XYZ file of C-alpha atoms in Angstrom:
559
model
C 128.196 -76.281 -17.721
C 131.358 -76.137 -15.575
C 130.834 -76.908 -11.889
C 132.816 -74.573 -9.652
C 134.350 -75.586 -6.326
C 135.584 -74.200 -3.043
C 134.204 -70.900 -1.766
C 132.724 -70.174 -5.185
C 131.025 -73.552 -5.516
C 127.554 -72.086 -6.023
C 128.614 -69.868 -8.946
C 127.790 -72.494 -11.606
C 124.291 -72.802 -10.220
C 123.710 -69.041 -9.998
C 124.858 -68.650 -13.596
C 122.742 -71.578 -14.838
C 119.367 -69.920 -14.043
C 117.294 -72.720 -15.605
C 117.065 -76.398 -14.682
C 114.874 -79.413 -15.411
C 113.027 -81.058 -12.537
C 111.942 -84.651 -13.225
C 109.355 -86.400 -11.069
C 109.508 -90.024 -12.123
C 108.816 -93.083 -10.029
C 106.665 -96.148 -9.527
C 103.655 -93.849 -9.081
C 103.764 -93.159 -12.840
C 102.188 -96.589 -13.327
C 98.935 -95.272 -11.823
C 98.949 -91.965 -13.709
C 97.579 -89.966 -10.779
C 100.593 -88.015 -9.587
C 103.321 -88.726 -7.057
C 101.083 -88.567 -3.944
C 98.727 -91.320 -5.100
C 99.885 -93.860 -2.506
C 99.108 -91.441 0.324
C 95.901 -90.041 -1.153
C 94.382 -93.499 -1.731
C 95.953 -95.142 1.338
C 97.347 -97.913 -0.855
C 98.729 -100.718 1.325
C 102.460 -101.299 1.028
C 101.980 -104.848 -0.241
C 99.635 -103.685 -2.993
C 101.938 -100.841 -3.942
C 104.920 -103.189 -4.106
C 103.075 -105.299 -6.674
C 103.208 -102.369 -9.112
C 106.940 -103.001 -9.377
C 106.330 -106.478 -10.760
C 105.109 -105.000 -14.052
C 106.941 -101.643 -14.043
C 109.078 -101.840 -17.167
C 109.851 -98.402 -18.690
C 111.575 -99.767 -21.785
C 111.056 -96.478 -23.667
C 113.302 -94.617 -21.249
C 116.267 -93.165 -23.084
C 118.778 -91.111 -21.120
C 120.191 -89.525 -24.258
C 116.739 -88.298 -25.277
C 115.961 -86.876 -21.838
C 119.271 -85.054 -21.468
C 119.069 -83.898 -25.084
C 115.653 -82.382 -24.400
C 116.966 -80.524 -21.354
C 119.812 -79.180 -23.460
C 117.481 -78.201 -26.312
C 115.335 -76.335 -23.765
C 118.335 -74.292 -22.637
C 118.436 -75.972 -19.232
C 121.807 -76.333 -17.539
C 121.075 -78.895 -14.820
C 118.715 -81.791 -14.115
C 117.227 -82.673 -10.723
C 115.593 -86.119 -10.776
C 113.674 -87.957 -8.060
C 116.083 -90.676 -6.964
C 113.544 -91.519 -4.241
C 110.218 -89.808 -3.653
C 107.787 -90.167 -0.738
C 106.658 -93.628 -1.831
C 110.073 -94.997 -0.853
C 110.775 -96.574 -4.242
C 114.391 -95.997 -5.247
C 114.923 -95.210 -8.928
C 118.490 -96.509 -8.671
C 120.232 -99.744 -7.700
C 120.390 -99.663 -3.906
C 122.132 -102.123 -1.629
C 120.317 -100.565 1.314
C 116.799 -101.423 0.098
C 115.633 -104.034 -2.452
C 112.543 -101.940 -3.224
C 114.302 -100.286 -6.164
C 113.964 -100.182 -9.936
C 116.988 -102.355 -10.667
C 116.100 -105.194 -8.292
C 112.299 -105.151 -7.983
C 111.188 -104.654 -11.592
C 111.553 -106.465 -14.926
C 113.336 -103.336 -16.177
C 116.423 -104.347 -14.209
C 118.458 -101.273 -15.123
C 119.714 -98.274 -13.175
C 118.411 -95.142 -14.967
C 120.374 -92.861 -12.617
C 123.630 -94.370 -13.865
C 122.568 -93.950 -17.478
C 121.572 -90.334 -16.827
C 124.865 -89.645 -15.048
C 126.829 -90.908 -18.048
C 124.708 -88.977 -20.541
C 124.836 -85.747 -18.526
C 128.630 -85.910 -18.537
C 128.548 -86.514 -22.285
C 126.248 -83.560 -23.031
C 127.560 -81.099 -20.455
C 124.513 -81.014 -18.184
C 124.926 -81.075 -14.394
C 123.149 -84.055 -12.794
C 121.490 -83.530 -9.410
C 119.375 -85.823 -7.246
C 116.111 -85.277 -5.387
C 115.843 -87.437 -2.262
C 112.857 -87.590 0.095
C 114.784 -87.871 3.350
C 111.973 -87.772 5.922
C 108.732 -88.888 4.255
C 108.785 -92.556 3.239
C 105.431 -94.357 3.160
C 107.063 -97.699 2.407
C 109.319 -97.836 5.455
C 107.713 -98.815 8.798
C 109.901 -96.430 10.827
C 109.881 -93.239 8.746
C 108.327 -90.395 10.789
C 107.201 -87.020 9.461
C 105.326 -84.459 11.557
C 102.283 -84.757 9.293
C 102.428 -87.023 6.238
C 102.900 -90.592 7.443
C 101.694 -94.037 6.426
C 99.169 -94.638 9.197
C 97.112 -97.228 7.305
C 99.864 -99.870 7.448
C 101.969 -98.818 10.416
C 101.289 -97.829 13.993
C 102.779 -94.388 14.575
C 103.534 -95.132 18.224
C 105.645 -98.132 17.222
C 107.862 -96.195 14.819
C 111.553 -95.856 15.661
C 112.931 -93.113 13.459
C 116.647 -93.917 13.991
C 116.018 -97.315 12.381
C 114.894 -95.594 9.193
C 117.411 -92.759 9.415
C 120.497 -94.874 10.005
C 119.363 -97.952 8.115
C 117.976 -96.412 4.927
C 118.145 -92.625 4.484
C 121.811 -92.071 5.210
C 123.016 -95.258 3.441
C 121.077 -94.357 0.292
C 122.403 -90.795 0.314
C 125.882 -92.275 0.607
C 125.124 -94.460 -2.409
C 123.973 -91.487 -4.474
C 127.137 -89.571 -3.654
C 129.585 -92.426 -4.252
C 128.184 -94.375 -7.219
C 127.471 -91.742 -9.884
C 130.430 -89.377 -9.984
C 130.181 -85.679 -9.148
C 126.668 -84.614 -8.140
C 125.761 -80.950 -8.603
C 123.300 -80.770 -5.739
C 121.088 -82.845 -3.487
C 117.510 -81.587 -3.466
C 115.842 -82.594 -0.206
C 112.137 -82.224 0.520
C 109.657 -81.812 3.391
C 111.844 -82.033 6.505
C 108.930 -81.590 8.929
C 109.835 -82.902 12.372
C 113.504 -83.571 11.630
C 115.657 -82.497 14.550
C 118.331 -79.860 14.176
C 120.957 -82.429 15.125
C 119.816 -84.863 12.425
C 119.689 -82.008 9.915
C 123.238 -80.981 10.744
C 124.390 -84.593 10.589
C 122.938 -84.961 7.098
C 124.586 -81.768 5.896
C 127.905 -82.981 7.285
C 127.477 -86.363 5.582
C 127.019 -84.673 2.203
C 129.961 -82.331 2.815
C 132.231 -85.240 3.782
C 131.417 -87.224 0.632
C 131.217 -84.422 -1.950
C 132.280 -81.024 -0.557
C 131.197 -79.198 -3.723
C 127.720 -80.733 -3.844
C 125.123 -78.057 -3.137
C 122.280 -78.629 -0.661
C 118.901 -76.910 -0.836
C 117.216 -75.367 2.196
C 114.559 -78.077 2.447
C 117.178 -80.286 4.077
C 115.809 -78.842 7.325
C 112.924 -76.819 8.672
C 115.483 -74.832 10.688
C 116.282 -71.547 8.890
C 119.628 -70.959 7.269
C 120.613 -74.508 6.404
C 121.674 -75.496 2.935
C 123.421 -73.439 0.286
C 120.374 -71.723 -1.186
C 116.695 -71.104 -0.544
C 114.059 -73.389 -2.047
C 110.878 -71.381 -2.384
C 107.528 -73.045 -1.877
C 106.190 -75.091 -4.771
C 105.374 -72.754 -7.676
C 106.161 -69.718 -5.497
C 107.762 -66.580 -6.973
C 108.855 -64.118 -4.270
C 108.656 -60.345 -4.194
C 111.627 -58.033 -4.709
C 113.623 -57.813 -1.511
C 112.008 -60.850 0.087
C 115.088 -63.102 0.002
C 118.574 -62.342 1.267
C 120.335 -65.319 -0.287
C 120.331 -67.309 -3.525
C 116.954 -68.895 -4.271
C 115.086 -71.131 -6.670
C 111.449 -71.601 -7.654
C 110.389 -75.198 -8.344
C 107.525 -75.036 -10.832
C 105.456 -77.478 -12.852
C 104.715 -77.319 -16.564
C 101.116 -78.241 -15.769
C 99.521 -78.598 -12.318
C 100.856 -81.956 -11.137
C 104.435 -83.099 -10.580
C 104.345 -86.822 -11.259
C 102.669 -88.122 -14.412
C 98.903 -87.633 -14.398
C 96.523 -88.578 -17.194
C 93.916 -86.112 -15.924
C 96.129 -83.033 -15.740
C 96.129 -81.336 -19.128
C 96.443 -77.721 -17.952
C 99.722 -76.823 -19.655
C 101.672 -73.572 -19.472
C 102.311 -72.077 -22.889
C 105.894 -71.341 -24.045
C 105.245 -67.602 -23.838
C 104.161 -67.924 -20.200
C 107.189 -70.073 -19.316
C 109.600 -67.554 -20.855
C 107.961 -64.671 -19.025
C 108.095 -66.522 -15.728
C 111.729 -67.517 -16.274
C 112.770 -63.946 -17.047
C 110.681 -62.612 -14.166
C 112.409 -65.009 -11.764
C 115.886 -64.206 -13.101
C 115.108 -60.479 -12.821
C 114.533 -61.042 -9.104
C 117.796 -62.979 -8.696
C 116.444 -66.535 -8.743
C 116.595 -69.797 -10.678
C 113.690 -71.636 -12.287
C 113.542 -75.412 -11.822
C 110.818 -76.475 -14.264
C 109.262 -79.901 -13.822
C 108.261 -82.641 -16.244
C 106.565 -85.911 -15.293
C 107.551 -88.870 -17.529
C 105.029 -91.672 -17.957
C 105.343 -95.298 -16.860
C 106.945 -96.206 -20.173
C 109.761 -93.724 -19.649
C 108.601 -91.036 -22.064
C 108.423 -87.327 -21.314
C 104.969 -86.270 -22.615
C 105.014 -84.688 -26.067
C 103.189 -81.602 -24.804
C 105.998 -81.031 -22.310
C 108.716 -81.599 -24.898
C 107.124 -79.274 -27.453
C 106.928 -76.416 -24.986
C 110.470 -76.916 -23.748
C 111.889 -76.827 -27.270
C 110.113 -73.533 -27.954
C 111.559 -72.063 -24.768
C 114.981 -73.318 -25.862
C 114.596 -71.681 -29.263
C 113.991 -68.327 -27.568
C 116.954 -68.827 -25.223
C 119.241 -69.750 -28.102
C 118.825 -66.157 -29.318
C 118.342 -64.317 -26.029
C 120.386 -66.415 -23.581
C 122.906 -63.620 -23.161
C 120.249 -61.700 -21.200
C 119.517 -64.687 -18.925
C 122.528 -66.922 -18.221
C 124.888 -65.332 -15.730
C 122.799 -62.166 -15.632
C 122.278 -60.282 -12.395
C 118.929 -59.246 -10.969
C 117.208 -55.994 -11.776
C 118.654 -53.096 -9.764
C 115.171 -51.579 -9.549
C 113.277 -52.694 -6.404
C 109.935 -53.117 -8.149
C 108.287 -54.892 -11.039
C 108.064 -53.218 -14.433
C 104.630 -53.093 -16.055
C 106.027 -53.847 -19.496
C 108.238 -56.788 -18.500
C 111.490 -57.376 -16.628
C 115.082 -56.175 -16.298
C 118.359 -58.113 -16.072
C 121.875 -56.720 -16.123
C 125.500 -57.512 -16.900
C 128.515 -55.215 -16.605
C 128.051 -52.345 -19.023
C 124.690 -53.558 -20.286
C 121.035 -53.463 -19.192
C 118.515 -55.851 -20.760
C 114.894 -54.762 -21.013
C 112.598 -57.765 -21.557
C 109.387 -56.485 -23.140
C 106.177 -58.431 -23.481
C 104.226 -58.096 -26.714
C 101.114 -56.981 -24.806
C 99.934 -53.509 -25.732
C 103.087 -52.776 -27.758
C 103.940 -49.065 -27.785
C 106.033 -46.913 -30.085
C 108.190 -45.791 -27.179
C 109.519 -47.328 -23.983
C 110.089 -45.017 -21.044
C 112.370 -46.094 -18.185
C 112.769 -44.093 -14.983
C 115.797 -44.123 -12.722
C 118.750 -45.093 -14.953
C 121.526 -42.584 -14.188
C 124.211 -43.837 -16.593
C 124.820 -42.277 -19.976
C 123.449 -44.567 -22.679
C 125.797 -45.294 -25.557
C 123.335 -47.262 -27.659
C 120.215 -49.417 -27.533
C 119.257 -52.173 -29.946
C 117.067 -55.258 -30.285
C 119.109 -58.186 -28.990
C 117.830 -60.538 -31.676
C 118.861 -58.091 -34.441
C 122.144 -59.483 -35.866
C 123.065 -56.055 -37.244
C 122.404 -54.332 -33.907
C 120.695 -51.423 -35.623
C 120.692 -48.555 -33.083
C 117.355 -47.466 -31.682
C 116.724 -43.777 -31.119
C 117.185 -42.823 -27.453
C 116.735 -39.658 -25.390
C 117.729 -39.009 -21.782
C 116.523 -36.235 -19.499
C 116.994 -35.191 -15.875
C 114.717 -33.225 -13.543
C 117.045 -31.698 -10.947
C 114.226 -30.603 -8.644
C 112.916 -34.167 -8.310
C 116.341 -35.789 -8.887
C 114.572 -37.807 -11.552
C 116.170 -39.550 -14.554
C 114.221 -40.596 -17.664
C 115.304 -42.707 -20.621
C 113.076 -42.884 -23.696
C 113.699 -45.514 -26.397
C 111.969 -45.441 -29.771
C 110.813 -49.012 -30.366
C 110.380 -50.907 -33.651
C 106.923 -50.865 -35.210
C 106.210 -54.369 -33.902
C 107.700 -56.832 -31.407
C 110.715 -58.787 -32.593
C 109.378 -61.891 -30.865
C 105.893 -63.024 -29.880
C 107.118 -64.329 -26.527
C 109.363 -61.514 -25.360
C 111.465 -58.890 -27.126
C 114.768 -57.959 -25.486
C 116.267 -54.483 -25.832
C 119.964 -54.290 -24.944
C 121.089 -50.933 -23.543
C 124.835 -50.297 -23.471
C 125.860 -47.862 -20.747
C 128.957 -45.979 -19.663
C 130.596 -46.803 -16.367
C 129.401 -48.879 -13.452
C 125.633 -49.288 -13.283
C 123.920 -46.583 -11.248
C 120.163 -46.354 -10.697
C 117.682 -44.587 -8.481
C 116.651 -47.309 -6.025
C 113.683 -45.420 -4.615
C 110.299 -46.988 -5.332
C 108.901 -44.780 -8.057
C 105.762 -44.063 -9.997
C 105.897 -45.736 -13.405
C 105.542 -43.900 -16.745
C 101.960 -45.197 -16.943
C 101.236 -43.182 -13.815
C 100.787 -46.246 -11.599
C 102.698 -47.204 -8.450
C 103.051 -50.747 -7.089
C 104.091 -51.137 -3.443
C 105.058 -54.688 -2.467
C 104.846 -55.390 1.243
C 108.374 -56.854 1.316
C 109.728 -53.402 0.362
C 107.871 -51.606 3.130
C 108.651 -50.955 6.774
C 106.814 -53.740 8.546
C 105.525 -53.542 12.115
C 104.367 -57.099 12.746
C 102.936 -56.295 16.176
C 100.792 -53.444 14.872
C 100.004 -55.398 11.670
C 101.047 -52.434 9.559
C 103.376 -51.745 6.668
C 104.453 -48.296 5.498
C 106.047 -47.286 2.201
C 107.874 -44.233 0.920
C 107.788 -43.675 -2.825
C 108.276 -41.058 -5.506
C 105.373 -39.387 -7.263
C 106.313 -37.808 -10.595
C 102.866 -37.037 -11.982
C 100.416 -36.072 -9.187
C 96.718 -36.795 -9.348
C 93.894 -38.979 -8.085
C 94.599 -42.685 -7.698
C 92.448 -45.773 -7.284
C 93.811 -47.840 -4.435
C 93.960 -51.588 -5.197
C 94.922 -54.409 -2.860
C 96.824 -57.230 -4.604
C 96.545 -60.674 -3.018
C 97.171 -64.301 -3.929
C 94.229 -66.526 -2.999
C 94.707 -70.269 -2.653
C 92.224 -72.516 -4.412
C 89.320 -73.199 -2.045
C 90.416 -70.574 0.517
C 87.803 -68.381 2.202
C 88.212 -64.744 1.182
C 85.756 -63.458 3.775
C 87.570 -65.294 6.557
C 90.915 -63.757 5.564
C 89.493 -60.232 5.611
C 86.982 -60.479 8.433
C 88.798 -57.591 10.206
C 88.933 -55.393 7.093
C 91.884 -53.188 6.122
C 92.849 -49.576 6.619
C 95.045 -47.427 4.349
C 96.323 -43.977 5.263
C 98.439 -41.184 3.818
C 98.684 -37.915 5.754
C 95.154 -36.912 6.720
C 93.590 -39.253 4.145
C 92.232 -42.506 5.535
C 90.409 -45.377 3.835
C 88.689 -48.197 5.715
C 87.446 -51.070 3.574
C 86.222 -54.634 3.559
C 88.098 -55.977 0.502
C 86.178 -57.933 -2.108
C 87.631 -60.197 -4.825
C 86.849 -57.656 -7.552
C 89.160 -58.888 -10.300
C 91.059 -62.129 -10.958
C 94.160 -61.570 -13.093
C 94.535 -64.200 -15.806
C 98.008 -65.413 -16.797
C 99.729 -63.632 -13.915
C 103.504 -63.707 -14.319
C 104.162 -63.967 -10.585
C 101.264 -66.178 -9.453
C 100.918 -69.929 -9.978
C 98.446 -72.724 -9.289
C 97.054 -73.352 -6.689
C 96.955 -69.569 -6.152
C 95.195 -66.875 -8.199
C 96.100 -63.187 -8.270
C 93.138 -61.132 -7.027
C 92.748 -57.337 -7.010
C 90.401 -55.481 -4.653
C 89.318 -51.849 -4.974
C 89.700 -50.069 -1.617
C 88.858 -46.484 -2.577
C 90.569 -43.377 -3.997
C 93.425 -41.277 -2.709
C 95.004 -38.013 -3.884
C 98.675 -37.096 -4.170
C 98.574 -33.456 -5.222
C 102.276 -32.681 -5.617
C 105.361 -34.488 -6.928
C 108.054 -35.765 -4.602
C 108.334 -38.247 -1.753
C 105.016 -39.595 -0.461
C 104.061 -42.185 2.142
C 101.278 -44.722 2.476
C 100.515 -47.162 5.274
C 98.326 -50.252 5.338
C 96.903 -52.108 8.307
C 95.776 -55.704 7.806
C 95.695 -58.922 9.794
C 97.539 -60.523 6.866
C 100.682 -58.466 7.450
C 103.500 -60.445 8.987
C 107.291 -60.137 9.098
C 109.435 -61.477 6.306
C 109.841 -65.153 7.058
C 113.340 -65.492 5.637
C 112.420 -69.112 5.097
C 110.197 -71.154 2.841
C 106.615 -71.821 3.901
C 106.195 -75.229 2.325
C 102.820 -76.753 3.242
C 102.035 -73.915 5.659
C 101.385 -71.220 3.052
C 98.674 -68.723 3.979
C 95.253 -69.262 2.347
C 95.320 -65.630 1.220
C 98.671 -63.850 0.864
C 98.988 -60.090 0.856
C 101.345 -59.096 -1.964
C 101.057 -55.401 -2.702
C 99.086 -52.183 -2.856
C 98.727 -50.689 -6.324
C 97.991 -47.028 -7.012
C 96.255 -46.709 -10.382
C 96.326 -43.139 -11.642
C 93.053 -41.855 -13.023
C 93.373 -40.198 -16.408
């Protein structure tokens, strides 16, 4: 991977699409995740004793970087220091580090830096710049060590100037070029301190990218870090973004967490994210011995095998030009070519795509080395200004995970960007694509109906684990179109398993609100009133995510 510089310095990252997140630290010795010190209120002195026996002799930088490469990942972000304050590198600023406080005595960050250069992977560092449970003067607006230290006695500048900034300087001067610094949980950090930190990074490595979590003030950093495991809606973000996601449910190594995503699910989520213009930063949690769990490695290699054949449709690809999700999969594009990523669910003999205006020269299965042309037909309804492309598909999927159909087109890509009814007859209206009136708590959509009829109206929400559904909808909702009006108290009628866009700790829930009729084709409108409607944040909602998030209204056409 070639790191770009100057005004185009983020191009390498946008093209990369897929990175490896590594949560590895002293907490691995306890096997209960990276927040164990905070959750159990472990005294600093007791926690420090873990370092006396922390000796990850099975750590092998070549193996780790080789796995990332085999998985098709282009960059690695590793926890140089997490919230426990233990530095995973040799630090002159703090002896509580892996090289000086453990029998291991080595600097794994240096070994990773050398191996990343050797294998062509971009090395990046995670650094917890505000939360530090080991340091007596670290101050966060919520997550502090209050069992060892008196909050009123803390003097943040002592931590900031004596540890955080010196260690960031070390990371940017001791390991060669760093692709990006991934900061985390900036709650309470002043705007001035945030700006000072950004300037420090810029002065040391001007081409080093900075994520938005460097500050809780909007607009800082080079790209938007979404909330943990969060995949946004189309149109929700105005700048480059990335979803940090775990392979299971924890970040740091946990012996109890064995809920693993399957390769098929990872590929679908990766493609779904890329189709919306984002990157996927997928996490692994090595154990105390320095090994990435076999179940993680196996899944990553399977993802890499798929990417080795289909990477053309992912790396450097642009987002879907259609402002809505496709029921059969996802869309990515490159100049002169549209990639249709089809799931193997309910495989059909024909794929129908609305809205592509370009003349199609040919379509073929991307994994077919002979590029055997698939039969295509295009039609246009002048009255509705409606374009249809039909592609005759092979008898069965080319791949169990996801089959990619490449469509070569003439000229510059041109599509109908109106929200449209899908060939199945359904319509999905995401709130981020609607006209939002935050004061009135309403959102209104305009969309195209091709096949009129009676529709079941479904509310699509993401419910956080343990959240009260009744509390979220105590005021009910109201939907309206023309003289049709539906008032309902939503119920959690259906939980969608293996949702492509929804991750732990949320579940995708559908609620039946009633029925509505659209009796003629053309442009239609629908409005929704709900207390859950709010303006686009334009900024990540880390730690403050709503218990129940409104995502969309779905119109399901009755047959």
